Structure formats: structure tokens, C-alpha cells
PDB file of C-alpha atoms in Angstrom:
ATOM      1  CA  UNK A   1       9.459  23.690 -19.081  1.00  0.00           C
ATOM      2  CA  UNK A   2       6.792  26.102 -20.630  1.00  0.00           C
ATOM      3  CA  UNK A   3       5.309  28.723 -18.047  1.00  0.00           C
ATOM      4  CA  UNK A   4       1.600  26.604 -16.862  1.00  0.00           C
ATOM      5  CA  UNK A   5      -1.120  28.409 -16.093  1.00  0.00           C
ATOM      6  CA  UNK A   6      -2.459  26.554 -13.255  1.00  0.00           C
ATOM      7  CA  UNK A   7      -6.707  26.089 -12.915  1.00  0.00           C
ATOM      8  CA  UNK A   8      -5.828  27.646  -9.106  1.00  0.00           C
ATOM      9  CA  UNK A   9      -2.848  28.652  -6.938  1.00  0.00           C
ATOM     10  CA  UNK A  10      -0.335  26.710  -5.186  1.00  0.00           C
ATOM     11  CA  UNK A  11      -0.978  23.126  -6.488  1.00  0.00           C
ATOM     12  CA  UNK A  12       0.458  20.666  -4.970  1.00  0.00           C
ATOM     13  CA  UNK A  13       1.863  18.551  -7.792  1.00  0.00           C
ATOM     14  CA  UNK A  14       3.335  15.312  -9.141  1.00  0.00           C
ATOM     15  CA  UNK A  15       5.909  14.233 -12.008  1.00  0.00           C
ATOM     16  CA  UNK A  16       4.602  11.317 -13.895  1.00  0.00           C
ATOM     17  CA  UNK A  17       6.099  10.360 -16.667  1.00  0.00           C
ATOM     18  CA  UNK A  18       4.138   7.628 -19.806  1.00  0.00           C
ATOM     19  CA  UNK A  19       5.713   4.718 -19.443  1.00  0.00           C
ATOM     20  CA  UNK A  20       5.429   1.362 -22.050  1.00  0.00           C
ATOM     21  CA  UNK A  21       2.745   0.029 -19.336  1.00  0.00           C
ATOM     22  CA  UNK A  22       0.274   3.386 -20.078  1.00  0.00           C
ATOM     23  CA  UNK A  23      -0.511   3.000 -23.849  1.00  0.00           C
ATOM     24  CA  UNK A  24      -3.061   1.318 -25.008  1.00  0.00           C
ATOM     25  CA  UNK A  25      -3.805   0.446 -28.211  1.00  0.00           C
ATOM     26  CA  UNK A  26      -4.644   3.430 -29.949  1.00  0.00           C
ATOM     27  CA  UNK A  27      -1.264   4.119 -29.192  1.00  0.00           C
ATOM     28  CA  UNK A  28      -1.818   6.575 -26.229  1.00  0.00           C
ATOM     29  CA  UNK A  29      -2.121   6.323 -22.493  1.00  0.00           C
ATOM     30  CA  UNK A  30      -5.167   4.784 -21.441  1.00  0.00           C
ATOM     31  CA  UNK A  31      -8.181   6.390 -19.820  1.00  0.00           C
ATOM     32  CA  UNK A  32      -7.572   4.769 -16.564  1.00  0.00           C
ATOM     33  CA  UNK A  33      -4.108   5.622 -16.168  1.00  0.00           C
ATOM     34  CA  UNK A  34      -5.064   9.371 -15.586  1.00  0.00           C
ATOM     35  CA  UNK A  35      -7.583   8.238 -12.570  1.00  0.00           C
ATOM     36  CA  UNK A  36      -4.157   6.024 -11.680  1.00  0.00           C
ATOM     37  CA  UNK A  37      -2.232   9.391 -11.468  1.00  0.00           C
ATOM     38  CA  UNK A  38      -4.963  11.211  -9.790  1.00  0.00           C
ATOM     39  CA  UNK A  39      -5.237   8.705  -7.017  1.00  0.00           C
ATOM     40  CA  UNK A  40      -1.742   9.105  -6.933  1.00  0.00           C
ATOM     41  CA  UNK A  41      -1.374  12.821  -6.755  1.00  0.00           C
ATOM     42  CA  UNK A  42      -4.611  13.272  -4.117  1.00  0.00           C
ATOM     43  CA  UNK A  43      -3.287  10.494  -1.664  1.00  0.00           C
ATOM     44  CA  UNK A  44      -0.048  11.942  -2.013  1.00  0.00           C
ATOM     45  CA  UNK A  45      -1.162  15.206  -1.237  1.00  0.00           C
ATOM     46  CA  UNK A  46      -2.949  14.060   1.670  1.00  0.00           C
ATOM     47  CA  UNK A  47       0.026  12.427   3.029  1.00  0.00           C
ATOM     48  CA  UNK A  48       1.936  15.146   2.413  1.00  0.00           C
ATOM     49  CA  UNK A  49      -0.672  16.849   5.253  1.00  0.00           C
ATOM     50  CA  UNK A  50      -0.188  14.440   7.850  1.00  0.00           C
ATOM     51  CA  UNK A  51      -3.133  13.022   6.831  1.00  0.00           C
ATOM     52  CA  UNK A  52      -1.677   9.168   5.562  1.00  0.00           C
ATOM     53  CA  UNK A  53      -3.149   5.820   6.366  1.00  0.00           C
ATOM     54  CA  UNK A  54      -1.957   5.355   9.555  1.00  0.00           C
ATOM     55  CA  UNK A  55      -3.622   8.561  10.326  1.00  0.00           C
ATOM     56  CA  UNK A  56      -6.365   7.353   8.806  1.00  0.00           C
ATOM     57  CA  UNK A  57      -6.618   4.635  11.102  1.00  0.00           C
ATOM     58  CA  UNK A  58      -5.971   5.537  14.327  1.00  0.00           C
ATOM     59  CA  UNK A  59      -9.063   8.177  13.716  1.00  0.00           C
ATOM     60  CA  UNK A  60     -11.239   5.399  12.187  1.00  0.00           C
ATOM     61  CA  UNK A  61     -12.070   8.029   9.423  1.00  0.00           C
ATOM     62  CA  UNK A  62     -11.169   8.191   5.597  1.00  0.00           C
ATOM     63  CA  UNK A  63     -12.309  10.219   3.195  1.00  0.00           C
ATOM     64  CA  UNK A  64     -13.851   8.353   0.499  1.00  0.00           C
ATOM     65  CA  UNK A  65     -14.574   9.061  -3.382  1.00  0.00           C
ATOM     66  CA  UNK A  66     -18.887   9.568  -3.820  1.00  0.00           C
ATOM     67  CA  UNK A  67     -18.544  11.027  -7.248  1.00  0.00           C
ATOM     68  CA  UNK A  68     -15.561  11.032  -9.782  1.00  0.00           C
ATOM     69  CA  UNK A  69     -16.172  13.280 -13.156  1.00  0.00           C
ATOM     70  CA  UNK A  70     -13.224  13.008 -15.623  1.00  0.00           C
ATOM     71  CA  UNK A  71     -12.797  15.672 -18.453  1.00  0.00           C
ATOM     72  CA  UNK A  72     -10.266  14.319 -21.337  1.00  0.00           C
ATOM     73  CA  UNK A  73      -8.502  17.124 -23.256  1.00  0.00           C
ATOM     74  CA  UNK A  74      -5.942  15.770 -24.974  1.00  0.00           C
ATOM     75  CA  UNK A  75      -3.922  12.411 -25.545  1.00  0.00           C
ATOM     76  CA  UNK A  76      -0.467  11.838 -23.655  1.00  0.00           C
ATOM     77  CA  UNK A  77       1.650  10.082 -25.410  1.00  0.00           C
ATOM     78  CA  UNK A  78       4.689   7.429 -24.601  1.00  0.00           C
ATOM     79  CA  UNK A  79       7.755   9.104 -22.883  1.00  0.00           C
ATOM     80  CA  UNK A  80       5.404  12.238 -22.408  1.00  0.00           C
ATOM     81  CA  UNK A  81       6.590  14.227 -19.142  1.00  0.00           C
ATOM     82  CA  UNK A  82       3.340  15.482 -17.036  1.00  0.00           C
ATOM     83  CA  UNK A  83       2.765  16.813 -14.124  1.00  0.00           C
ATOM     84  CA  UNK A  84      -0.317  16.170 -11.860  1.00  0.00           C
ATOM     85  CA  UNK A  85      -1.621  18.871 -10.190  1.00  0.00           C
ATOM     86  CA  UNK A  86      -4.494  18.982  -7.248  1.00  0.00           C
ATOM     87  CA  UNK A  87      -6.682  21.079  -5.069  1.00  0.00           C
ATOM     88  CA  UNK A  88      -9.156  21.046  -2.341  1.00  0.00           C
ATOM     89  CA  UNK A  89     -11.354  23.535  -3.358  1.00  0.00           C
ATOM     90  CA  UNK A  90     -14.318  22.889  -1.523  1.00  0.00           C
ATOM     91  CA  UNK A  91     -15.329  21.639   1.917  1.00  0.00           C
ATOM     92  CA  UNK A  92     -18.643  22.011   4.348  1.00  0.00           C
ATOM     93  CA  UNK A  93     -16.558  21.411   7.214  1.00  0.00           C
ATOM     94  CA  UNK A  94     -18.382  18.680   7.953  1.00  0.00           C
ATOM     95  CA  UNK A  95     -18.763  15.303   5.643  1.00  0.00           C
ATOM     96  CA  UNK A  96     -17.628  16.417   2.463  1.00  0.00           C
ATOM     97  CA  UNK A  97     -14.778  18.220   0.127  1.00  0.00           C
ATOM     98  CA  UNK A  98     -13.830  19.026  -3.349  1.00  0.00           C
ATOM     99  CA  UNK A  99     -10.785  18.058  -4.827  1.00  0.00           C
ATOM    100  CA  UNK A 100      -9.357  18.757  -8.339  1.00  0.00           C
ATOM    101  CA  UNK A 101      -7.121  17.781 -10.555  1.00  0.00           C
ATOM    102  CA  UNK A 102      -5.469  18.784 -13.722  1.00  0.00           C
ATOM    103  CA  UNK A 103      -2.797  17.423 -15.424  1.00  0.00           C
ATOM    104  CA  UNK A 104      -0.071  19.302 -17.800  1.00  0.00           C
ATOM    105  CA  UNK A 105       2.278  18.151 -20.013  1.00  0.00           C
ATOM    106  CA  UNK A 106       5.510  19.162 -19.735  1.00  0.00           C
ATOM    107  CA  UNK A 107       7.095  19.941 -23.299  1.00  0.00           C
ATOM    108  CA  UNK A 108       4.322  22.733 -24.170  1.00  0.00           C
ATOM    109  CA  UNK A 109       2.496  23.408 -20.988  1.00  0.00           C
ATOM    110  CA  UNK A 110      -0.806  21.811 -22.274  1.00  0.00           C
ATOM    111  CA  UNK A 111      -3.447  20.682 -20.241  1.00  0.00           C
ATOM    112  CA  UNK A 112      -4.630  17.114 -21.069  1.00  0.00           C
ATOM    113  CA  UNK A 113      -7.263  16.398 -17.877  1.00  0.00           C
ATOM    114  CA  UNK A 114      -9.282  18.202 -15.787  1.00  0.00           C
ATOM    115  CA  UNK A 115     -11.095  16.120 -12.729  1.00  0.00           C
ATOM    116  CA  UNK A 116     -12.680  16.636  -9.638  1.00  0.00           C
ATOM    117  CA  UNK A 117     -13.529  14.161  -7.240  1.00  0.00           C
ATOM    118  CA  UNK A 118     -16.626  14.558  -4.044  1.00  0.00           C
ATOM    119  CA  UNK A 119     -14.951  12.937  -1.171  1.00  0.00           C
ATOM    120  CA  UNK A 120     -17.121  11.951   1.757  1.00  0.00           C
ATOM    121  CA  UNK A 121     -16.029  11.139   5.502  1.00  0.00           C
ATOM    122  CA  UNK A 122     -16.425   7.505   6.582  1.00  0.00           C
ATOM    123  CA  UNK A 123     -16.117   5.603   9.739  1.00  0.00           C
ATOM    124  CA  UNK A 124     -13.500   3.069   8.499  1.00  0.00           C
ATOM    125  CA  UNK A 125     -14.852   0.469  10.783  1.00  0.00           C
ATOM    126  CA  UNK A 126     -18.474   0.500   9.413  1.00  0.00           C
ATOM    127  CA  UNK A 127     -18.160   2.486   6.021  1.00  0.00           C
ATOM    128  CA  UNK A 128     -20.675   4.544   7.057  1.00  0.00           C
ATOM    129  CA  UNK A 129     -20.387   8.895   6.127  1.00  0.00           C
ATOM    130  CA  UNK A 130     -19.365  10.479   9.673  1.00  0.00           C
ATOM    131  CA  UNK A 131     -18.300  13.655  10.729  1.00  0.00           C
ATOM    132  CA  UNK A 132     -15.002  15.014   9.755  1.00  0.00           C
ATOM    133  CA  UNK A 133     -12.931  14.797  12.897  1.00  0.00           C
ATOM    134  CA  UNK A 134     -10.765  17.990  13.932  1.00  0.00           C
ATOM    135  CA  UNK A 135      -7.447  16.906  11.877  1.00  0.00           C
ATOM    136  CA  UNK A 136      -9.007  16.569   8.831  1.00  0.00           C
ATOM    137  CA  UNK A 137     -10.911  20.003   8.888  1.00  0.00           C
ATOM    138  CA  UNK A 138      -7.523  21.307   9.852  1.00  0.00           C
ATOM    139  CA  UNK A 139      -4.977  19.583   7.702  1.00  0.00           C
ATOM    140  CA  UNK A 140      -7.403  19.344   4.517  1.00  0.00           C
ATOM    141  CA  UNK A 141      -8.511  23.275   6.124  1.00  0.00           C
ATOM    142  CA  UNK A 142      -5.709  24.533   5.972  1.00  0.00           C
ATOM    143  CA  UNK A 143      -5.116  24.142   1.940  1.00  0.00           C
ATOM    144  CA  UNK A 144      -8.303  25.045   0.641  1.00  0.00           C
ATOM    145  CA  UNK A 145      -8.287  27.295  -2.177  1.00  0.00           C
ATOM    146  CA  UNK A 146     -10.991  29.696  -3.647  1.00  0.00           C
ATOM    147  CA  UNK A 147     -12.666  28.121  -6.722  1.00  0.00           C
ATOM    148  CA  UNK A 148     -14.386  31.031  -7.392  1.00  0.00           C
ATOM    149  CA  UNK A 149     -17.919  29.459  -7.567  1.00  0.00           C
TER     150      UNK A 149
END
């Protein structure tokens, strides 16, 4: 695999490959896949931190997408090896965060999507924005990078 030069330090990352299922038909993966893999990557991530449904639960909080923005680079194509990469870059502490996302493909190191997602803290129960309880300003804390802005 080509050296990638990550948006920000440390990602934490996941191998996706383009399966039959992903193109569409101009013969590339479709839009939506990406968010698919993004999903995938950011609930991973938060997993990864402790911070999985169960947790989720049991603190009657989730942190929810408000705003989704989506930057296409270039088009993945079947059997294409990527890797999904994300970051919290941004958080008040409070209700919301920043995470982003960029995916790379494999074979030349590429970058085919940029994202970034505001998540807001809910109260499961009534889907209403809530303070972010202690674990998640810790575990989602604890991982925030500088995006420089």
C-alpha cells in the first residue's frame, strides 16, 4: 500500500472493500454507499471507545447526525480496496462534535471522499438535544484531534 497522507493524525480506520452490491449503473460505487461506510467507520469508532449501543442506552443519550456534508473526489470502482478513515475534530463539551471522514483507496493512496458530520446529544427516550453526559466528553474527549481551524 502507497504511503497516505492522512487529513489529521491517528485515524482510526476501516478496510472496505467494492463489492458487486456497490456499483451502480454508471459502473461505479454509488453515492450512498460512501455515507454506508461512513456510518460504518464512525459507529465503529465509537464502539471501539466504549461508547456502543448498549452504552448508549443505559445513559439514555446518543449522539445524533444534525448536518451531513459529503465532498466526492473521485469514483471507486468494483474490487477497489479503501480504507475509511475518521476523526472527532471538534466538540463544545457540551451538545455537539465534529467528526470527519475521508476515505483512501488502497492501490495509489488517493483520496476519493472527504465528509464531516455535526453530531448532536439526544435524550434517547424523548429525542430531544441534552447535555453530553461525563462518558461521552471523556471517551469522544479523549480522541479529539486539532483541525487547525
Amino acid at each position: 500500500m502507497t504511503a497516505i497522507a492522512w487529513d489529521y493524525p491517528n485515524p482510526f480506520t476501516v478496510d472496505v472493500t467494492v463489492a458487486e452490491e456497490d456499483i451502480d449503473g454508471l459502473n461505479h460505487a454509488n453515492n450512498a454507499v460512501y455515507v454506508k461506510w461512513c456510518e460504518m467507520a464512525g459507529w465503529a469508532h465509537s464502539c471501539h471507545l466504549g461508547l456502543d449501543i448498549e452504552a448508549y442506552r443505559a445513559l439514555d443519550r446518543a449522539m445524533a447526525i444534525q448536518k451531513a456534508e459529503y465532498e466526492y473526489l473521485q469514483a471507486s470502482l468494483l474490487n477497489d480496496e479503501l480504507r475509511v478513515a475518521t476523526w472527532i475534530t471538534e466538540s463544545d463539551g457540551k451538545l455537539s462534535m465534529i467528526r470527519r471522514f475521508q476515505i483512501v483507496r488502497a492501490s495509489d493512496a488517493a483520496t476519493v471522499l472527504r465528509g464531516q458530520w455535526k453530531v448532536v446529544c439526544i435524550e434517547m427516550s424523548s429525542g430531544r438535544p441534552r447535555r453530553m453526559p461525563a462518558e461521552f466528553r471523556d471517551g469522544y474527549g479523549a480522541v479529539l484531534v486539532d483541525s487547525g481551524e
